[in-house]
Amino acid sequence: MKRRDFLKFIGAGGVGTGLGILFGQAIKPPGSKLIPYLIPPEDVIPGIANWYASACTQCAAGCGILVKIMDGRAKKVEGNPLHPISGGKLCVRGQAGLQSLYNPDRIPGPLRRKGARGTNSFEPISWEEALSEVTAKLKELSDKGENDKLYLLTSALSGHLGRLTDDFMAGYGSTNTINHDLFDYRNLRYANSAAMRLDAIPHYDIENTQYLLSFGADFASTWLSPVNLSRGYGEMRQGEYRERGKFVQVEPRISLTAANADEWVPAKPGSEAILALAIAKLIVDSGHYTGADASAWKALLAPFGLTYAAEATDLDKKKIRHIATEFMNTRPSLAIGGESISAYSNGVSGLVAVNILNHVAGNLGIKGGVRANDRDLFAGTRAKKVGPGIDALIRAAEAKEVGMLLHYNNNPAFTTPGTVKAAEALKNVPYIVSFSSFMDETTVLSDIILPANMSYEDWGDHFADPAPGYQVATLMQPVISPVYKTRSLGDTIMELGRGVGGAVAEKMPGGTFADHIKESWSKLYSQNKGMSASALTFERFWRDTLATGGWWPEGAYKEQKLSVTPKRVARHVSKEPAKFDGAATQYPLHLISYAQAGHLDGRGANIPWLQELPDPVTSVVWGSWVEINPKTAARLGVKMGDMVEIESPHGKIQSPVFLYQGIRPDTVAMPIGQGHTLYGRYAEKRGANPIEILPSTVDKRTGVYALNSTRVRILKTGRPGDLVKMDVSTDELGRNIVQTIAPGATGKVPPSSHH
Amino acid sequence: MKNLIIYIITAVIFVVTLGVGYLIADQYLGRAPEQPINFSHRIHAGDNEIPCMYCHSYAERARVSGVPNVQRCMGCHKIIKTDSPEIQKVAGYWDRKEPIPWIKVHNLPDHVVFPHKRHVKAGRKCQECHGPVETMDVVKRIAPLKMGWCLKCHGKYDVKNGRECWTCHT
Ligand code: SF4
């Protein structure tokens, strides 16, 4: 090798190594930033989770929750195992609550309407501007002397927030507080108040009953307090050291709850009340009922003979008699009434009938039956008599009698029948203020939006209604700081009240809403010796209560006698079946619109987890469907997934067909929840809303729109629908996977098993 | 012909040494980025013998060791050396209620979990991975923080499940 070549090699090597090192250093990622806390929050260790107790507000049940917080972010919600309602469990909506907290479509801060009303054109404004504008408008109305034209429309607000809004309205001089939720059990409250003189919803003691007869209460997914009742149901069926209770579900379609029952009794829609009263009559006539007023009951129930009932309900006489016998002879037994008995024009009557049935069978005020709940824990925080309903607001708005509307956390433009034209009516209101978190069909009608914190970001409390037989007060604390520029609703109301001045300002407590809650709980602490037994000072008690999630005198059930008298209920008992819109000849099918497990009244539709979650009965995701019995479908010439038109006398919608064996051939059913025109990117323009084609029929006693009060017809469109379901087939395709034996054949042993 | 061979050999040497250079940089040359404050570990941990975990207070309790919060700095520097321009910078951040934007010296990819807590509890000295920090005026990475390097140590101390994938990649 020549010297020159050697030098060349050395040179190449040197330059190569040098460039390599430079290149290696250059492509090293630039150090990312390492940002310390300025002042570290108490109890925070980065990367280690803290769990804080609070309450779920995704429905009114108020399950106690624990939220996992890591580095200032809420990461998971679980049931609070100490809490008597949830007992450490949660339903899907509770689990998915985090996606409402971190939802990208949340209203990020105060907005003022810019374009025409309802066109969803808003501009951001500051909180100062927003508060002073609303205060000025409230003063203006008051200066005109039209204080009683102020309306407040909210979902039922529990605890101190409810009391604060009541005080605000009373101080301002208006009685027009309207509580509305599609499923707010107004009919149930009314019926219980009329029949049993109960304002608070009683505890339906499913856990301790031996025979449960449910008239369409879908307690496994949505009814009343689903987590609590499902836990009770689990105990009833599989609890240790006890006999397994029997469960019969009366419902025109097999809901998730009915799918768990021993017997499914598909009574004709609208005849459920007659069935309940016929069973009651059989019980009274049998001599099982021994009360002094037995003869009065006999007279009242006289029209509900077996022949009439069998014809009205489309059930076998033997079947009805069988249920009656089992219901009275199994002790204790319990009847409950859910949507499919109350969603009619005479819904209250159906629920009164259930109360009568419980009374004559001897199920009232006993363990395993209906147990009264204690009264208020804090004066004015618990359910009162049924007040005016959403129909009252809509009528007032149509008559231009509403001067100003404060709106929070419900969506009547979506949850009231299309024929009611709620949105049109609300457009007559000169000034609408909304405190809602999402731009939905109702919030879009506002003039100004002052978005409230979500419950995870705020102080609050909740008093269970129904409670489990004793008081349950759940505390909510801000488990994270607000994600957006929102504000505590309590603080906003207090500030508005103070700004308006006069009587309403006097009614407003001092300090912040958080101070107010603590102050109020301290009064409770000093009154209630039982409460303070384990704690020395109030501060100590407060800390313990925040850590455990609230206060409840575990197991302290006080016996309370309950009864129904013929005199109280006589006016609610009628022989007539429910009324339906649409002549049977033209519209041959009943339409049942039901609460879907994830979406409830439509509020879950903006949560992708809930959209993605297969419906527990049909396994459908991300859309609507209409359940049709295969026999009916064959007659109509439609098959699974076909797009059809569902037409009532009030309008039509489209939805793909889901063939379902578990529905009466004269009935079709649709889940509620989809069909939003406005409710964020995950909900909009997806599926159809069956409420759109419902009539404005109400039960006059409560003003509740009757969901099941129309007939429909199904028309082919000839197009395939967009049905996405997770199970491929419900057919075993001749593989003999599910072996069955006909009823009555149990005595005969098949030849192959002879030994 | 002969020239061509020489050229090819030269090119091969160039490419190979380029790689070697890169590896040297990647494996043995640390990082010592400039920080927003000219903070000296030598003064704090060396001369004044402040224990590491006085400032990196989460190391024995959590996955991360924690950068000291600004309040902790000011706890001492309200009184100590308030006339130093660097301390005045710290005080400036404190007055503006701004956290100090330190630059990371040690960084691990997201697919690996390194819990400080376990290593501290197992009796490892901070210096085994971070080097003699108490002698450094500017902190410099001394270890490659690569899997092979981790495993060498796991082998040396006979760590239980120390070679299982999911011990670190969870
Ligand atoms: S039932 Fe479900 S949605 Fe309702 S409070 Fe409980 S967890 Fe929340």
PDB file of C-alpha atoms in Angstrom, chain A residues 68-319:
ATOM      1  CA  LYS A  68     -59.568   8.635  40.174  1.00  0.00           C
ATOM      2  CA  ILE A  69     -57.486  11.781  39.849  1.00  0.00           C
ATOM      3  CA  MET A  70     -53.924  11.689  38.624  1.00  0.00           C
ATOM      4  CA  ASP A  71     -51.887  14.834  37.999  1.00  0.00           C
ATOM      5  CA  GLY A  72     -55.027  16.958  37.994  1.00  0.00           C
ATOM      6  CA  ARG A  73     -56.918  14.819  35.476  1.00  0.00           C
ATOM      7  CA  ALA A  74     -59.982  12.682  36.117  1.00  0.00           C
ATOM      8  CA  LYS A  75     -59.129   9.259  34.743  1.00  0.00           C
ATOM      9  CA  LYS A  76     -61.789   6.817  35.915  1.00  0.00           C
ATOM     10  CA  VAL A  77     -65.056   6.782  37.788  1.00  0.00           C
ATOM     11  CA  GLU A  78     -66.044   3.869  39.994  1.00  0.00           C
ATOM     12  CA  GLY A  79     -68.871   3.265  42.448  1.00  0.00           C
ATOM     13  CA  ASN A  80     -68.221   4.258  46.035  1.00  0.00           C
ATOM     14  CA  PRO A  81     -68.310   0.945  47.928  1.00  0.00           C
ATOM     15  CA  LEU A  82     -69.436   2.682  51.126  1.00  0.00           C
ATOM     16  CA  HIS A  83     -72.400   4.339  49.435  1.00  0.00           C
ATOM     17  CA  PRO A  84     -75.804   2.767  50.071  1.00  0.00           C
ATOM     18  CA  ILE A  85     -77.222   3.550  46.611  1.00  0.00           C
ATOM     19  CA  SER A  86     -74.346   2.444  44.423  1.00  0.00           C
ATOM     20  CA  GLY A  87     -72.585   0.046  46.800  1.00  0.00           C
ATOM     21  CA  GLY A  88     -69.471   0.308  44.659  1.00  0.00           C
ATOM     22  CA  LYS A  89     -71.292  -0.299  41.363  1.00  0.00           C
ATOM     23  CA  LEU A  90     -72.172   2.030  38.512  1.00  0.00           C
ATOM     24  CA  CYS A  91     -74.238   1.848  35.376  1.00  0.00           C
ATOM     25  CA  VAL A  92     -72.833   2.533  31.903  1.00  0.00           C
ATOM     26  CA  ARG A  93     -73.867   6.154  31.976  1.00  0.00           C
ATOM     27  CA  GLY A  94     -72.079   6.661  35.267  1.00  0.00           C
ATOM     28  CA  GLN A  95     -68.957   5.029  33.873  1.00  0.00           C
ATOM     29  CA  ALA A  96     -69.086   7.183  30.772  1.00  0.00           C
ATOM     30  CA  GLY A  97     -69.576  10.459  32.650  1.00  0.00           C
ATOM     31  CA  LEU A  98     -65.932  11.378  32.077  1.00  0.00           C
ATOM     32  CA  GLN A  99     -66.580  11.767  28.372  1.00  0.00           C
ATOM     33  CA  SER A 100     -69.147  14.371  29.150  1.00  0.00           C
ATOM     34  CA  LEU A 101     -66.620  16.188  31.337  1.00  0.00           C
ATOM     35  CA  TYR A 102     -63.884  16.132  28.691  1.00  0.00           C
ATOM     36  CA  ASN A 103     -66.278  16.381  25.779  1.00  0.00           C
ATOM     37  CA  PRO A 104     -64.823  18.509  22.966  1.00  0.00           C
ATOM     38  CA  ASP A 105     -68.292  19.920  22.299  1.00  0.00           C
ATOM     39  CA  ARG A 106     -68.782  21.421  25.734  1.00  0.00           C
ATOM     40  CA  ILE A 107     -69.658  25.091  25.730  1.00  0.00           C
ATOM     41  CA  PRO A 108     -66.276  26.538  26.726  1.00  0.00           C
ATOM     42  CA  GLY A 109     -67.396  29.826  28.258  1.00  0.00           C
ATOM     43  CA  PRO A 110     -70.138  32.478  28.259  1.00  0.00           C
ATOM     44  CA  LEU A 111     -71.745  33.103  24.862  1.00  0.00           C
ATOM     45  CA  ARG A 112     -74.098  35.743  23.524  1.00  0.00           C
ATOM     46  CA  ARG A 113     -76.442  35.219  20.607  1.00  0.00           C
ATOM     47  CA  LYS A 114     -75.241  36.957  17.475  1.00  0.00           C
ATOM     48  CA  GLY A 115     -77.457  35.776  14.635  1.00  0.00           C
ATOM     49  CA  ALA A 116     -81.145  34.970  14.485  1.00  0.00           C
ATOM     50  CA  ARG A 117     -82.529  32.830  17.265  1.00  0.00           C
ATOM     51  CA  GLY A 118     -81.938  29.109  16.854  1.00  0.00           C
ATOM     52  CA  THR A 119     -79.309  29.493  14.128  1.00  0.00           C
ATOM     53  CA  ASN A 120     -76.482  28.551  16.453  1.00  0.00           C
ATOM     54  CA  SER A 121     -74.555  31.720  15.946  1.00  0.00           C
ATOM     55  CA  PHE A 122     -72.998  32.947  19.167  1.00  0.00           C
ATOM     56  CA  GLU A 123     -70.034  35.072  20.188  1.00  0.00           C
ATOM     57  CA  PRO A 124     -67.908  34.577  23.277  1.00  0.00           C
ATOM     58  CA  ILE A 125     -68.189  37.201  26.008  1.00  0.00           C
ATOM     59  CA  SER A 126     -66.613  37.640  29.428  1.00  0.00           C
ATOM     60  CA  TRP A 127     -68.219  36.452  32.642  1.00  0.00           C
ATOM     61  CA  GLU A 128     -68.506  40.046  33.876  1.00  0.00           C
ATOM     62  CA  GLU A 129     -70.395  41.066  30.760  1.00  0.00           C
ATOM     63  CA  ALA A 130     -72.627  38.006  30.906  1.00  0.00           C
ATOM     64  CA  LEU A 131     -73.525  38.438  34.561  1.00  0.00           C
ATOM     65  CA  SER A 132     -74.212  42.133  34.272  1.00  0.00           C
ATOM     66  CA  GLU A 133     -76.385  41.667  31.194  1.00  0.00           C
ATOM     67  CA  VAL A 134     -78.536  38.997  32.876  1.00  0.00           C
ATOM     68  CA  THR A 135     -78.764  41.036  36.089  1.00  0.00           C
ATOM     69  CA  ALA A 136     -79.937  44.045  34.079  1.00  0.00           C
ATOM     70  CA  LYS A 137     -82.574  41.941  32.308  1.00  0.00           C
ATOM     71  CA  LEU A 138     -83.830  40.557  35.624  1.00  0.00           C
ATOM     72  CA  LYS A 139     -84.072  44.096  37.021  1.00  0.00           C
ATOM     73  CA  GLU A 140     -85.864  45.281  33.917  1.00  0.00           C
ATOM     74  CA  LEU A 141     -88.537  42.593  34.256  1.00  0.00           C
ATOM     75  CA  SER A 142     -88.914  43.362  37.934  1.00  0.00           C
ATOM     76  CA  ASP A 143     -89.182  47.118  37.241  1.00  0.00           C
ATOM     77  CA  LYS A 144     -92.079  46.393  34.901  1.00  0.00           C
ATOM     78  CA  GLY A 145     -93.711  44.526  37.800  1.00  0.00           C
ATOM     79  CA  GLU A 146     -93.715  41.311  35.804  1.00  0.00           C
ATOM     80  CA  ASN A 147     -91.806  39.224  38.324  1.00  0.00           C
ATOM     81  CA  ASP A 148     -94.199  36.309  37.963  1.00  0.00           C
ATOM     82  CA  LYS A 149     -93.315  36.097  34.284  1.00  0.00           C
ATOM     83  CA  LEU A 150     -89.898  34.731  35.146  1.00  0.00           C
ATOM     84  CA  TYR A 151     -89.752  30.988  34.493  1.00  0.00           C
ATOM     85  CA  LEU A 152     -87.103  28.562  35.630  1.00  0.00           C
ATOM     86  CA  LEU A 153     -86.811  25.342  33.643  1.00  0.00           C
ATOM     87  CA  THR A 154     -84.422  22.728  35.001  1.00  0.00           C
ATOM     88  CA  SER A 155     -84.070  19.032  35.499  1.00  0.00           C
ATOM     89  CA  ALA A 156     -84.969  18.084  39.058  1.00  0.00           C
ATOM     90  CA  LEU A 157     -82.218  19.688  41.141  1.00  0.00           C
ATOM     91  CA  SER A 158     -81.420  17.845  44.302  1.00  0.00           C
ATOM     92  CA  GLY A 159     -79.956  19.178  47.522  1.00  0.00           C
ATOM     93  CA  HIS A 160     -78.881  22.712  48.203  1.00  0.00           C
ATOM     94  CA  LEU A 161     -78.803  23.736  44.556  1.00  0.00           C
ATOM     95  CA  GLY A 162     -82.508  22.923  44.356  1.00  0.00           C
ATOM     96  CA  ARG A 163     -83.222  24.880  47.500  1.00  0.00           C
ATOM     97  CA  LEU A 164     -81.147  27.828  46.292  1.00  0.00           C
ATOM     98  CA  THR A 165     -83.039  28.052  42.988  1.00  0.00           C
ATOM     99  CA  ASP A 166     -86.335  27.777  44.904  1.00  0.00           C
ATOM    100  CA  ASP A 167     -85.251  30.618  47.187  1.00  0.00           C
ATOM    101  CA  PHE A 168     -84.159  32.665  44.194  1.00  0.00           C
ATOM    102  CA  MET A 169     -87.521  32.263  42.495  1.00  0.00           C
ATOM    103  CA  ALA A 170     -89.487  32.889  45.687  1.00  0.00           C
ATOM    104  CA  GLY A 171     -87.411  35.988  46.486  1.00  0.00           C
ATOM    105  CA  TYR A 172     -87.839  37.278  42.959  1.00  0.00           C
ATOM    106  CA  GLY A 173     -91.575  36.762  43.243  1.00  0.00           C
ATOM    107  CA  SER A 174     -92.273  33.965  40.806  1.00  0.00           C
ATOM    108  CA  THR A 175     -93.837  30.562  41.362  1.00  0.00           C
ATOM    109  CA  ASN A 176     -92.969  29.291  37.924  1.00  0.00           C
ATOM    110  CA  THR A 177     -90.341  26.671  38.603  1.00  0.00           C
ATOM    111  CA  ILE A 178     -90.722  23.921  36.054  1.00  0.00           C
ATOM    112  CA  ASN A 179     -88.873  20.666  36.574  1.00  0.00           C
ATOM    113  CA  HIS A 180     -88.711  18.520  33.517  1.00  0.00           C
ATOM    114  CA  ASP A 181     -86.985  15.359  32.471  1.00  0.00           C
ATOM    115  CA  LEU A 182     -88.399  12.896  30.009  1.00  0.00           C
ATOM    116  CA  PHE A 183     -88.212  10.219  32.691  1.00  0.00           C
ATOM    117  CA  ASP A 184     -88.825  12.122  35.898  1.00  0.00           C
ATOM    118  CA  TYR A 185     -91.484   9.837  37.407  1.00  0.00           C
ATOM    119  CA  ARG A 186     -94.037  12.585  37.851  1.00  0.00           C
ATOM    120  CA  ASN A 187     -96.844  10.098  37.267  1.00  0.00           C
ATOM    121  CA  LEU A 188     -95.337   7.814  39.890  1.00  0.00           C
ATOM    122  CA  ARG A 189     -95.023  10.627  42.413  1.00  0.00           C
ATOM    123  CA  TYR A 190     -98.535  11.761  41.737  1.00  0.00           C
ATOM    124  CA  ALA A 191     -99.971   8.241  42.028  1.00  0.00           C
ATOM    125  CA  ASN A 192     -98.069   7.549  45.235  1.00  0.00           C
ATOM    126  CA  SER A 193     -99.121  10.840  46.714  1.00  0.00           C
ATOM    127  CA  ALA A 194    -102.753  10.256  45.768  1.00  0.00           C
ATOM    128  CA  ALA A 195    -102.887   6.631  46.908  1.00  0.00           C
ATOM    129  CA  MET A 196    -100.436   6.459  49.812  1.00  0.00           C
ATOM    130  CA  ARG A 197     -99.938  10.124  50.763  1.00  0.00           C
ATOM    131  CA  LEU A 198     -96.245   9.838  49.997  1.00  0.00           C
ATOM    132  CA  ASP A 199     -94.308  12.739  48.466  1.00  0.00           C
ATOM    133  CA  ALA A 200     -90.929  11.062  48.441  1.00  0.00           C
ATOM    134  CA  ILE A 201     -90.645   7.977  46.261  1.00  0.00           C
ATOM    135  CA  PRO A 202     -90.730   4.900  48.523  1.00  0.00           C
ATOM    136  CA  HIS A 203     -88.113   2.186  48.569  1.00  0.00           C
ATOM    137  CA  TYR A 204     -89.194  -0.726  46.423  1.00  0.00           C
ATOM    138  CA  ASP A 205     -87.537  -3.496  48.358  1.00  0.00           C
ATOM    139  CA  ILE A 206     -86.674  -5.846  45.508  1.00  0.00           C
ATOM    140  CA  GLU A 207     -83.800  -7.259  47.526  1.00  0.00           C
ATOM    141  CA  ASN A 208     -85.993  -8.817  50.185  1.00  0.00           C
ATOM    142  CA  THR A 209     -88.988  -9.822  48.138  1.00  0.00           C
ATOM    143  CA  GLN A 210     -89.796 -13.372  47.094  1.00  0.00           C
ATOM    144  CA  TYR A 211     -92.027 -12.535  44.152  1.00  0.00           C
ATOM    145  CA  LEU A 212     -91.549  -9.512  41.960  1.00  0.00           C
ATOM    146  CA  LEU A 213     -94.264  -8.509  39.526  1.00  0.00           C
ATOM    147  CA  SER A 214     -93.047  -5.663  37.370  1.00  0.00           C
ATOM    148  CA  PHE A 215     -95.258  -3.761  34.982  1.00  0.00           C
ATOM    149  CA  GLY A 216     -92.653  -2.661  32.504  1.00  0.00           C
ATOM    150  CA  ALA A 217     -90.153  -1.249  34.988  1.00  0.00           C
ATOM    151  CA  ASP A 218     -86.816  -1.552  33.176  1.00  0.00           C
ATOM    152  CA  PHE A 219     -84.862  -1.303  36.402  1.00  0.00           C
ATOM    153  CA  ALA A 220     -81.897  -3.236  35.044  1.00  0.00           C
ATOM    154  CA  SER A 221     -81.005  -0.372  32.740  1.00  0.00           C
ATOM    155  CA  THR A 222     -82.832   2.883  33.357  1.00  0.00           C
ATOM    156  CA  TRP A 223     -85.807   2.833  35.737  1.00  0.00           C
ATOM    157  CA  LEU A 224     -85.735   4.965  38.878  1.00  0.00           C
ATOM    158  CA  SER A 225     -82.460   3.970  40.540  1.00  0.00           C
ATOM    159  CA  PRO A 226     -81.099   1.269  38.274  1.00  0.00           C
ATOM    160  CA  VAL A 227     -77.855   0.534  40.085  1.00  0.00           C
ATOM    161  CA  ASN A 228     -79.505   0.267  43.465  1.00  0.00           C
ATOM    162  CA  LEU A 229     -82.437  -1.795  42.226  1.00  0.00           C
ATOM    163  CA  SER A 230     -80.208  -4.073  40.145  1.00  0.00           C
ATOM    164  CA  ARG A 231     -78.085  -4.752  43.200  1.00  0.00           C
ATOM    165  CA  GLY A 232     -81.235  -5.610  45.128  1.00  0.00           C
ATOM    166  CA  TYR A 233     -82.337  -7.826  42.263  1.00  0.00           C
ATOM    167  CA  GLY A 234     -79.034  -9.701  42.345  1.00  0.00           C
ATOM    168  CA  GLU A 235     -79.549 -10.398  46.045  1.00  0.00           C
ATOM    169  CA  MET A 236     -83.115 -11.513  45.457  1.00  0.00           C
ATOM    170  CA  ARG A 237     -82.101 -14.011  42.798  1.00  0.00           C
ATOM    171  CA  GLN A 238     -78.725 -15.218  43.987  1.00  0.00           C
ATOM    172  CA  GLY A 239     -78.249 -14.006  47.563  1.00  0.00           C
ATOM    173  CA  GLU A 240     -76.771 -16.500  49.988  1.00  0.00           C
ATOM    174  CA  TYR A 241     -78.874 -18.408  52.522  1.00  0.00           C
ATOM    175  CA  ARG A 242     -82.191 -17.544  50.995  1.00  0.00           C
ATOM    176  CA  GLU A 243     -84.716 -18.876  48.583  1.00  0.00           C
ATOM    177  CA  ARG A 244     -84.418 -17.551  45.050  1.00  0.00           C
ATOM    178  CA  GLY A 245     -87.209 -15.055  44.407  1.00  0.00           C
ATOM    179  CA  LYS A 246     -89.438 -15.319  41.366  1.00  0.00           C
ATOM    180  CA  PHE A 247     -89.690 -12.505  38.839  1.00  0.00           C
ATOM    181  CA  VAL A 248     -92.481 -11.852  36.343  1.00  0.00           C
ATOM    182  CA  GLN A 249     -92.349  -8.956  33.879  1.00  0.00           C
ATOM    183  CA  VAL A 250     -95.434  -7.573  32.136  1.00  0.00           C
ATOM    184  CA  GLU A 251     -94.310  -5.638  29.054  1.00  0.00           C
ATOM    185  CA  PRO A 252     -95.129  -5.583  25.342  1.00  0.00           C
ATOM    186  CA  ARG A 253     -91.468  -6.149  24.443  1.00  0.00           C
ATOM    187  CA  ILE A 254     -88.637  -7.959  26.140  1.00  0.00           C
ATOM    188  CA  SER A 255     -86.442  -5.272  27.631  1.00  0.00           C
ATOM    189  CA  LEU A 256     -83.132  -6.065  29.277  1.00  0.00           C
ATOM    190  CA  THR A 257     -85.072  -6.458  32.522  1.00  0.00           C
ATOM    191  CA  ALA A 258     -87.740  -8.708  30.983  1.00  0.00           C
ATOM    192  CA  ALA A 259     -84.966 -10.846  29.515  1.00  0.00           C
ATOM    193  CA  ASN A 260     -83.969 -11.679  33.086  1.00  0.00           C
ATOM    194  CA  ALA A 261     -87.474 -12.636  34.192  1.00  0.00           C
ATOM    195  CA  ASP A 262     -88.853 -16.129  34.798  1.00  0.00           C
ATOM    196  CA  GLU A 263     -91.981 -15.210  32.905  1.00  0.00           C
ATOM    197  CA  TRP A 264     -92.633 -12.608  30.262  1.00  0.00           C
ATOM    198  CA  VAL A 265     -96.264 -11.519  30.098  1.00  0.00           C
ATOM    199  CA  PRO A 266     -96.856  -9.483  26.943  1.00  0.00           C
ATOM    200  CA  ALA A 267    -100.158  -7.836  27.834  1.00  0.00           C
ATOM    201  CA  LYS A 268    -101.684  -5.689  25.108  1.00  0.00           C
ATOM    202  CA  PRO A 269    -100.291  -2.137  25.282  1.00  0.00           C
ATOM    203  CA  GLY A 270    -102.608   0.071  27.301  1.00  0.00           C
ATOM    204  CA  SER A 271    -104.265  -2.787  29.191  1.00  0.00           C
ATOM    205  CA  GLU A 272    -101.695  -3.157  31.961  1.00  0.00           C
ATOM    206  CA  ALA A 273    -103.784  -1.238  34.511  1.00  0.00           C
ATOM    207  CA  ILE A 274    -106.709  -3.555  33.850  1.00  0.00           C
ATOM    208  CA  LEU A 275    -104.446  -6.544  34.416  1.00  0.00           C
ATOM    209  CA  ALA A 276    -103.256  -5.136  37.751  1.00  0.00           C
ATOM    210  CA  LEU A 277    -106.801  -4.456  38.913  1.00  0.00           C
ATOM    211  CA  ALA A 278    -108.035  -7.857  37.745  1.00  0.00           C
ATOM    212  CA  ILE A 279    -105.292  -9.487  39.812  1.00  0.00           C
ATOM    213  CA  ALA A 280    -106.291  -7.249  42.766  1.00  0.00           C
ATOM    214  CA  LYS A 281    -109.899  -8.318  42.338  1.00  0.00           C
ATOM    215  CA  LEU A 282    -108.963 -12.006  42.342  1.00  0.00           C
ATOM    216  CA  ILE A 283    -107.002 -11.435  45.557  1.00  0.00           C
ATOM    217  CA  VAL A 284    -109.845  -9.580  47.304  1.00  0.00           C
ATOM    218  CA  ASP A 285    -112.433 -12.097  46.125  1.00  0.00           C
ATOM    219  CA  SER A 286    -110.330 -14.998  47.345  1.00  0.00           C
ATOM    220  CA  GLY A 287    -110.595 -13.685  50.905  1.00  0.00           C
ATOM    221  CA  HIS A 288    -106.856 -13.074  51.142  1.00  0.00           C
ATOM    222  CA  TYR A 289    -107.512  -9.438  51.948  1.00  0.00           C
ATOM    223  CA  THR A 290    -108.953  -9.134  55.437  1.00  0.00           C
ATOM    224  CA  GLY A 291    -109.114  -5.364  55.927  1.00  0.00           C
ATOM    225  CA  ALA A 292    -112.304  -3.789  57.284  1.00  0.00           C
ATOM    226  CA  ASP A 293    -112.847  -2.098  53.923  1.00  0.00           C
ATOM    227  CA  ALA A 294    -112.839  -5.360  51.972  1.00  0.00           C
ATOM    228  CA  SER A 295    -116.385  -4.837  50.769  1.00  0.00           C
ATOM    229  CA  ALA A 296    -115.569  -1.330  49.528  1.00  0.00           C
ATOM    230  CA  TRP A 297    -112.677  -2.788  47.568  1.00  0.00           C
ATOM    231  CA  LYS A 298    -114.926  -5.499  46.178  1.00  0.00           C
ATOM    232  CA  ALA A 299    -117.296  -2.860  44.911  1.00  0.00           C
ATOM    233  CA  LEU A 300    -114.545  -0.700  43.428  1.00  0.00           C
ATOM    234  CA  LEU A 301    -112.878  -3.628  41.670  1.00  0.00           C
ATOM    235  CA  ALA A 302    -116.141  -5.218  40.520  1.00  0.00           C
ATOM    236  CA  PRO A 303    -115.775  -4.156  36.854  1.00  0.00           C
ATOM    237  CA  PHE A 304    -112.439  -5.945  36.497  1.00  0.00           C
ATOM    238  CA  GLY A 305    -113.674  -9.478  36.078  1.00  0.00           C
ATOM    239  CA  LEU A 306    -111.470 -12.161  34.607  1.00  0.00           C
ATOM    240  CA  THR A 307    -113.331 -12.398  31.314  1.00  0.00           C
ATOM    241  CA  TYR A 308    -113.113  -8.668  30.701  1.00  0.00           C
ATOM    242  CA  ALA A 309    -109.460  -8.577  31.724  1.00  0.00           C
ATOM    243  CA  ALA A 310    -108.508 -11.559  29.571  1.00  0.00           C
ATOM    244  CA  GLU A 311    -110.062  -9.931  26.565  1.00  0.00           C
ATOM    245  CA  ALA A 312    -108.609  -6.478  27.211  1.00  0.00           C
ATOM    246  CA  THR A 313    -105.098  -7.749  27.917  1.00  0.00           C
ATOM    247  CA  ASP A 314    -105.017 -10.468  25.265  1.00  0.00           C
ATOM    248  CA  LEU A 315    -103.861 -12.942  27.920  1.00  0.00           C
ATOM    249  CA  ASP A 316    -105.055 -16.350  28.969  1.00  0.00           C
ATOM    250  CA  LYS A 317    -107.474 -16.414  31.923  1.00  0.00           C
ATOM    251  CA  LYS A 318    -105.442 -19.211  33.433  1.00  0.00           C
ATOM    252  CA  LYS A 319    -102.327 -17.094  33.232  1.00  0.00           C
TER     253      LYS A 319
END
